[in-house]
PDB file of C-alpha atoms in Angstrom:
ATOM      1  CA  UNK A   1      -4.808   7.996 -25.316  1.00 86.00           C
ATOM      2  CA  UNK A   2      -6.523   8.072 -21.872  1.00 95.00           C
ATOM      3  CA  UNK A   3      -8.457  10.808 -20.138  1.00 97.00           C
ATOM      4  CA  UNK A   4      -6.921  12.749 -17.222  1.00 98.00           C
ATOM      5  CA  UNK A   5      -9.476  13.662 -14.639  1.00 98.00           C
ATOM      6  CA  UNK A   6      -7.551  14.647 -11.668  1.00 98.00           C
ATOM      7  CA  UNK A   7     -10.297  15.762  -8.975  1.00 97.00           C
ATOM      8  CA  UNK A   8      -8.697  16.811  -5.743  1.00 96.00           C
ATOM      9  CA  UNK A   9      -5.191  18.581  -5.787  1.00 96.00           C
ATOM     10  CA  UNK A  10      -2.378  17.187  -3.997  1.00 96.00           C
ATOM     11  CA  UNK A  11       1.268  18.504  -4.830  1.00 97.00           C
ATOM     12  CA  UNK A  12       2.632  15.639  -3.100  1.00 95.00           C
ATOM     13  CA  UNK A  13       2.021  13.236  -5.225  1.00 97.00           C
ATOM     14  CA  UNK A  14       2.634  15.672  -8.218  1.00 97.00           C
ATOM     15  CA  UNK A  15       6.540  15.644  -6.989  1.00 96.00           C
ATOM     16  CA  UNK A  16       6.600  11.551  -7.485  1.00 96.00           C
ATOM     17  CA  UNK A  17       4.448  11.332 -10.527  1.00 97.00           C
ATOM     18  CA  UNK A  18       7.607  14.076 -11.998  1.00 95.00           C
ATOM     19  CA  UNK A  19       9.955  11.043 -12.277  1.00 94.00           C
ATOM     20  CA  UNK A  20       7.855   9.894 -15.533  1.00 97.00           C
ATOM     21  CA  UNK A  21       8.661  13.458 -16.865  1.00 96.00           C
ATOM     22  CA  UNK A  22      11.592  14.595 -16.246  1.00 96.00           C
ATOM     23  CA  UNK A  23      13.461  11.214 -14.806  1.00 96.00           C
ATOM     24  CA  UNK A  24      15.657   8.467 -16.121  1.00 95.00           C
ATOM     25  CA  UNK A  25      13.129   6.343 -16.753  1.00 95.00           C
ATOM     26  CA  UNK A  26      10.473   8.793 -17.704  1.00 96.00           C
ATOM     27  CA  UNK A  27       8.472   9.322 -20.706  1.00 97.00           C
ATOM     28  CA  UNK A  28      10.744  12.301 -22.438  1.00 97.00           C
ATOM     29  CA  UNK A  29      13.902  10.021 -22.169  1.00 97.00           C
ATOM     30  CA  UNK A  30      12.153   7.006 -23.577  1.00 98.00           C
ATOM     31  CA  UNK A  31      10.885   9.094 -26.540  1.00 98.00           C
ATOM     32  CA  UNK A  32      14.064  10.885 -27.273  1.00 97.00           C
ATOM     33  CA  UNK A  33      16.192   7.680 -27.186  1.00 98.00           C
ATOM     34  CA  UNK A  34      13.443   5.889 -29.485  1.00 98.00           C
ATOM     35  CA  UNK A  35      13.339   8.513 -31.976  1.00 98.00           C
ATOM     36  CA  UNK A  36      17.269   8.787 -32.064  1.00 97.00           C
ATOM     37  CA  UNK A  37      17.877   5.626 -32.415  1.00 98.00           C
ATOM     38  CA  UNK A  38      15.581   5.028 -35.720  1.00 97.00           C
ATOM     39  CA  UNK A  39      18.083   6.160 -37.958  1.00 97.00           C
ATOM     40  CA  UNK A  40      20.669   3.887 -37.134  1.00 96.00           C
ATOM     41  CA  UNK A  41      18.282   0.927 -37.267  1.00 97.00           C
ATOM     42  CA  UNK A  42      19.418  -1.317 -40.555  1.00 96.00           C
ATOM     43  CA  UNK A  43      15.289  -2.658 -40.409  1.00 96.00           C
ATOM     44  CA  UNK A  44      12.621  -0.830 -41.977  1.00 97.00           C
ATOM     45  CA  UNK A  45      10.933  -2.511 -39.687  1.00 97.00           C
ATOM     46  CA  UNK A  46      12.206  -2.410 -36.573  1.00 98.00           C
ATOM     47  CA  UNK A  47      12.881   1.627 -37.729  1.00 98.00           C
ATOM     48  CA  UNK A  48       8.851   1.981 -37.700  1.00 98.00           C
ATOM     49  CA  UNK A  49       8.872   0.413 -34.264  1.00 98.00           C
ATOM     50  CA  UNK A  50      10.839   2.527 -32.754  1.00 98.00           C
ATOM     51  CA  UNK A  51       8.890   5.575 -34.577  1.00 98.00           C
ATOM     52  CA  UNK A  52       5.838   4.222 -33.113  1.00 98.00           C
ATOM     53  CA  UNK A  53       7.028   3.761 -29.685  1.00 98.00           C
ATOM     54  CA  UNK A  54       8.640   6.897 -29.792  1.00 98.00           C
ATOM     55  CA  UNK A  55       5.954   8.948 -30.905  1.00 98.00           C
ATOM     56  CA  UNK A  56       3.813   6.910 -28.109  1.00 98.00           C
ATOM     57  CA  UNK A  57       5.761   7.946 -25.740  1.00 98.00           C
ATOM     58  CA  UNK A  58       5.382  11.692 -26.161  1.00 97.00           C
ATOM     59  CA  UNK A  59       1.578  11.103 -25.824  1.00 97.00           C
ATOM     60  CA  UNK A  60       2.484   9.214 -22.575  1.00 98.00           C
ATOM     61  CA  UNK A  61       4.546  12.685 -21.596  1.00 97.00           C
ATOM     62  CA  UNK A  62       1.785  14.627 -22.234  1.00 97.00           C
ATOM     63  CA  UNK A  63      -0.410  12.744 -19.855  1.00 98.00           C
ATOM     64  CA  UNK A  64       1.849  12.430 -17.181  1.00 98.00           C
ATOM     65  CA  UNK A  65       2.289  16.331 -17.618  1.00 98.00           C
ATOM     66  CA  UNK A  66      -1.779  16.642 -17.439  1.00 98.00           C
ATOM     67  CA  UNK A  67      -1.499  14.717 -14.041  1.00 98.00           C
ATOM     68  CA  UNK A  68       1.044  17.313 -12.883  1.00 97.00           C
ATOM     69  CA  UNK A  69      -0.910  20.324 -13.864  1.00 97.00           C
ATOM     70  CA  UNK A  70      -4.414  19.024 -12.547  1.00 98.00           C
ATOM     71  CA  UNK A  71      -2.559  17.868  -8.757  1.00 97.00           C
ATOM     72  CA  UNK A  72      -0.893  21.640  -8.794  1.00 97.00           C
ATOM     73  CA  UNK A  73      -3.812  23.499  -9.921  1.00 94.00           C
ATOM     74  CA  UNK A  74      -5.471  26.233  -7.708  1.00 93.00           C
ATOM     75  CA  UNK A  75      -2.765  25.235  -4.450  1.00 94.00           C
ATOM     76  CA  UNK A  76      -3.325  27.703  -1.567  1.00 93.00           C
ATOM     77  CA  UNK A  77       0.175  28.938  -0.227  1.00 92.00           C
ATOM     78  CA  UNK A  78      -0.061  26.850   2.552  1.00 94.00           C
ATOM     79  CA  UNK A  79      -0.733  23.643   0.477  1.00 94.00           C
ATOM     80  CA  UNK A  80       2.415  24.294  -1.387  1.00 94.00           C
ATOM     81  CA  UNK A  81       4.325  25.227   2.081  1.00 94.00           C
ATOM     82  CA  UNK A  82       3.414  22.361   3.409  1.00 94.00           C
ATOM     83  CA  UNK A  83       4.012  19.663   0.552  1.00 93.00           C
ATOM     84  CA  UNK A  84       7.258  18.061  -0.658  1.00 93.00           C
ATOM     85  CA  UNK A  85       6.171  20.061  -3.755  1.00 94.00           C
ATOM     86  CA  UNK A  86       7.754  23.377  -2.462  1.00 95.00           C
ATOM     87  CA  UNK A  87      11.106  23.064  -3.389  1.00 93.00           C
ATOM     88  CA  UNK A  88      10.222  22.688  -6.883  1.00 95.00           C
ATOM     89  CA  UNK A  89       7.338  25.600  -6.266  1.00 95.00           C
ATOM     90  CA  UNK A  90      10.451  28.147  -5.587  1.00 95.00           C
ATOM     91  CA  UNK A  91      11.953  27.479  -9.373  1.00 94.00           C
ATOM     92  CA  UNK A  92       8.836  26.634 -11.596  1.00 95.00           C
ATOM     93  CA  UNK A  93       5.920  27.602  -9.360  1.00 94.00           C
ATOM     94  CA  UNK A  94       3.257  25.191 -11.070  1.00 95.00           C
ATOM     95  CA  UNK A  95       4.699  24.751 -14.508  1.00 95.00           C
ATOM     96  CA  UNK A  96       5.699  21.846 -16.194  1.00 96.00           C
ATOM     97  CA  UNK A  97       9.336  21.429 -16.453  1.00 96.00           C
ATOM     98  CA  UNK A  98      11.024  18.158 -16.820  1.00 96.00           C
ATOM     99  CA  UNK A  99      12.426  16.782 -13.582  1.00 96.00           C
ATOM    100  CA  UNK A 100      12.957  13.675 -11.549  1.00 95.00           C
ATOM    101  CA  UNK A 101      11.421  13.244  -8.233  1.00 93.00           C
ATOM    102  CA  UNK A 102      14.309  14.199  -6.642  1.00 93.00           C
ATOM    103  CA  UNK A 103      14.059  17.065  -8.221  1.00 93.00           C
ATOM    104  CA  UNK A 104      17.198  16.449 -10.973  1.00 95.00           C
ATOM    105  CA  UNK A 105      16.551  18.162 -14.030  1.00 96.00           C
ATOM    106  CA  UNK A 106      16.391  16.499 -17.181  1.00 97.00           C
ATOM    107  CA  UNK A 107      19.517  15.475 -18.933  1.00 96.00           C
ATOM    108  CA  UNK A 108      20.475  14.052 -22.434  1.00 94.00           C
ATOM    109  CA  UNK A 109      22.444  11.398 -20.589  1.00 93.00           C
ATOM    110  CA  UNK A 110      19.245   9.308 -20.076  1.00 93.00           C
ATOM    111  CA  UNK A 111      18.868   9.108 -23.809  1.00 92.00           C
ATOM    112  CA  UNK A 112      20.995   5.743 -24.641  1.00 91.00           C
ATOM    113  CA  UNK A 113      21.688   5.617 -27.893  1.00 96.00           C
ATOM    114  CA  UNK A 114      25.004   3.464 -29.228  1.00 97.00           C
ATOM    115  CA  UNK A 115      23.998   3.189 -32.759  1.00 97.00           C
ATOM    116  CA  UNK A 116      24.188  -0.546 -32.489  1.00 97.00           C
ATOM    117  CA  UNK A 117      20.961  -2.089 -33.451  1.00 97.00           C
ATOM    118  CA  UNK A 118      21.471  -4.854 -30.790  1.00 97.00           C
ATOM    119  CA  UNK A 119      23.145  -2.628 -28.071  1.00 97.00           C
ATOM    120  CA  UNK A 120      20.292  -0.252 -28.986  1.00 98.00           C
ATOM    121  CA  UNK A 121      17.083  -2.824 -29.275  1.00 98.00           C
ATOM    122  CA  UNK A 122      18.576  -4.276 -25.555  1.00 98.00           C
ATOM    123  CA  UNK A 123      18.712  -0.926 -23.643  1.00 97.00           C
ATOM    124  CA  UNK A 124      14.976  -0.427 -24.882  1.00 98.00           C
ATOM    125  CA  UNK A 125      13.726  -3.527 -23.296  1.00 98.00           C
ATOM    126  CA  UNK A 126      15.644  -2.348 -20.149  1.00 98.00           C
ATOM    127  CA  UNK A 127      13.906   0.903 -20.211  1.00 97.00           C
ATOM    128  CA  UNK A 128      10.664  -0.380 -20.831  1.00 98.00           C
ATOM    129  CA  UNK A 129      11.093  -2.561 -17.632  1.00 98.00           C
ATOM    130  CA  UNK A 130      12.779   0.528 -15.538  1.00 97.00           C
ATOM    131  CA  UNK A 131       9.780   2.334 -16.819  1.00 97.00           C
ATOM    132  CA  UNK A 132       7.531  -0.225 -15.574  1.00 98.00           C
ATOM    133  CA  UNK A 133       8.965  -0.411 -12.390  1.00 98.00           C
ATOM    134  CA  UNK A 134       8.559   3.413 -11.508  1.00 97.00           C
ATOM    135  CA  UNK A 135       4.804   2.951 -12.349  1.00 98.00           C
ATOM    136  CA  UNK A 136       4.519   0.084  -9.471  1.00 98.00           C
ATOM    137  CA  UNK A 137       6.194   2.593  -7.303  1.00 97.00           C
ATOM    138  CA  UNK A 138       3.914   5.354  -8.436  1.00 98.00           C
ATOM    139  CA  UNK A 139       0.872   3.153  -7.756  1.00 98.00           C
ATOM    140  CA  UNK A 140       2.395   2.116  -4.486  1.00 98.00           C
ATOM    141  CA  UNK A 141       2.543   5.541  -3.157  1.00 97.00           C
ATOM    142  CA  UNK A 142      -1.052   7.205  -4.468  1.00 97.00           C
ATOM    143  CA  UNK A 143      -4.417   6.278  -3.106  1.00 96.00           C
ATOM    144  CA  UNK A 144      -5.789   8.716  -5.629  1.00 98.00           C
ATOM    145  CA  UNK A 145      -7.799   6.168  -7.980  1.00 98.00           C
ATOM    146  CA  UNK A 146      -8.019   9.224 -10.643  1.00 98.00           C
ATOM    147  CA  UNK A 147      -4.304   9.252 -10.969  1.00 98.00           C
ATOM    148  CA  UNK A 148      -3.847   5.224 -10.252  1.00 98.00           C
ATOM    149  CA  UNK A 149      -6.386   4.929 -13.458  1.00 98.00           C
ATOM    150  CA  UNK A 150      -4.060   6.443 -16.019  1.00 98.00           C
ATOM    151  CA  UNK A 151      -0.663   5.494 -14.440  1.00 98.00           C
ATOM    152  CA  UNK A 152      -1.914   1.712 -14.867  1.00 98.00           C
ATOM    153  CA  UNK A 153      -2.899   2.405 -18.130  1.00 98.00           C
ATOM    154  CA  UNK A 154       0.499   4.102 -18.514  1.00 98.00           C
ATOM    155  CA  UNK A 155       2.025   0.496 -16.839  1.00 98.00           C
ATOM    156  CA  UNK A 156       0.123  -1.449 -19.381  1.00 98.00           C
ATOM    157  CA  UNK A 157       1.538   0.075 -22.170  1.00 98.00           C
ATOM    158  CA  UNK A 158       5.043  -0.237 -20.879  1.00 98.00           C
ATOM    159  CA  UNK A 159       4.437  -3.773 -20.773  1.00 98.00           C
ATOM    160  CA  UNK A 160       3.826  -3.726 -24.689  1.00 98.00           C
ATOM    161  CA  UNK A 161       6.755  -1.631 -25.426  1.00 98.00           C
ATOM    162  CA  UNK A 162       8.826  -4.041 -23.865  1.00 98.00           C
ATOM    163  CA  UNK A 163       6.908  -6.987 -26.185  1.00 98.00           C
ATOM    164  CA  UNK A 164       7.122  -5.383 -29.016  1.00 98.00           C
ATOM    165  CA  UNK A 165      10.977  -4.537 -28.698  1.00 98.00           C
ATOM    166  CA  UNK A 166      11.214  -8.209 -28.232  1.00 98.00           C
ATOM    167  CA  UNK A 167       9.746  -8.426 -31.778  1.00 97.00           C
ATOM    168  CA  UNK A 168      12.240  -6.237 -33.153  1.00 97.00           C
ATOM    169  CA  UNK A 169      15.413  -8.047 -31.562  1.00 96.00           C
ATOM    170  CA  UNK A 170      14.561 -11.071 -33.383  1.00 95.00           C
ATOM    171  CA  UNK A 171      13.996  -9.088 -36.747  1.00 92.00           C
TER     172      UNK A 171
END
């Protein structure tokens, strides 16, 4: 959906940009819950939202995961040492595996899901916003404009999520 063209390494920022992985409010939780929820959903359309969104949001994983890779790539020993980024260097070296910032692993409690199109349709909008929020915090922390570029894109489209799920609550 957007190109990721991380020039210069730097595993620091790679450990916040992990909360849209692996995190609460991150990409994989937003997808799961979206795609779970669908088949509850007494819409057609408000079930093809949520398929959109959902599938979306696996894209949005994948770039976030791209960031990751390309601010880990090619780290000298020292780099890692002397980064935030080593603790999470010790379990996964520099693969992708789904954590928060804090280094929490993913869990299936993020995923929402009540079966209650309302309950359901209003813990989406929340998430979008949560979602949002982490991106400000994300673009409050780098001054790398390569990885600023696609987490505002990534922001932007949070910000239609949350419009769209709007649409479907009054379906």
């Amino acid at each position: 959906q957007y190109p990721v063209k991380i020039a210069r390494p730097n595993p620091a920022t790679a450990k916040i940009i992990m909360a849209q992985l692996g995190g609460p409010d991150g990409e994989l939780a937003a997808s799961m819950r979206y795609l779970s929820q669908r088949y509850t959903m007494p819409y057609r359309e408000v079930t093809g939202i949520l398929t959109d969104i959902g599938t979306e949001e696996l894209a949005h994983m994948e770039m976030i995961a791209s960031i990751v890779y390309q601010l880990t790539r090619n780290l000298s020993e020292k780099e890692v040492s002397e980064s935030p980024f080593a603790s999470y260097f010790v379990d996964h070296t520099t693969g992708i595996y789904p954590v928060s910032a804090a280094g929490v692993p993913f869990d299936t409690k993020y995923l929402a899901v009540k079966g209650d199109p309302i309950a359901d349709l209003n813990e989406d909008l929340a998430a979008e916003q949560k979602a949002r929020v982490t991106y400000d915090n994300i673009l409050r922390l780098s001054d790398d404009p390569d990885v600023n570029n696609v987490i505002k894109f990534l922001r932007e489209r949070e910000i239609v999520h949350f419009q769209r799920f709007g649409d479907a609550l009054r379906i």
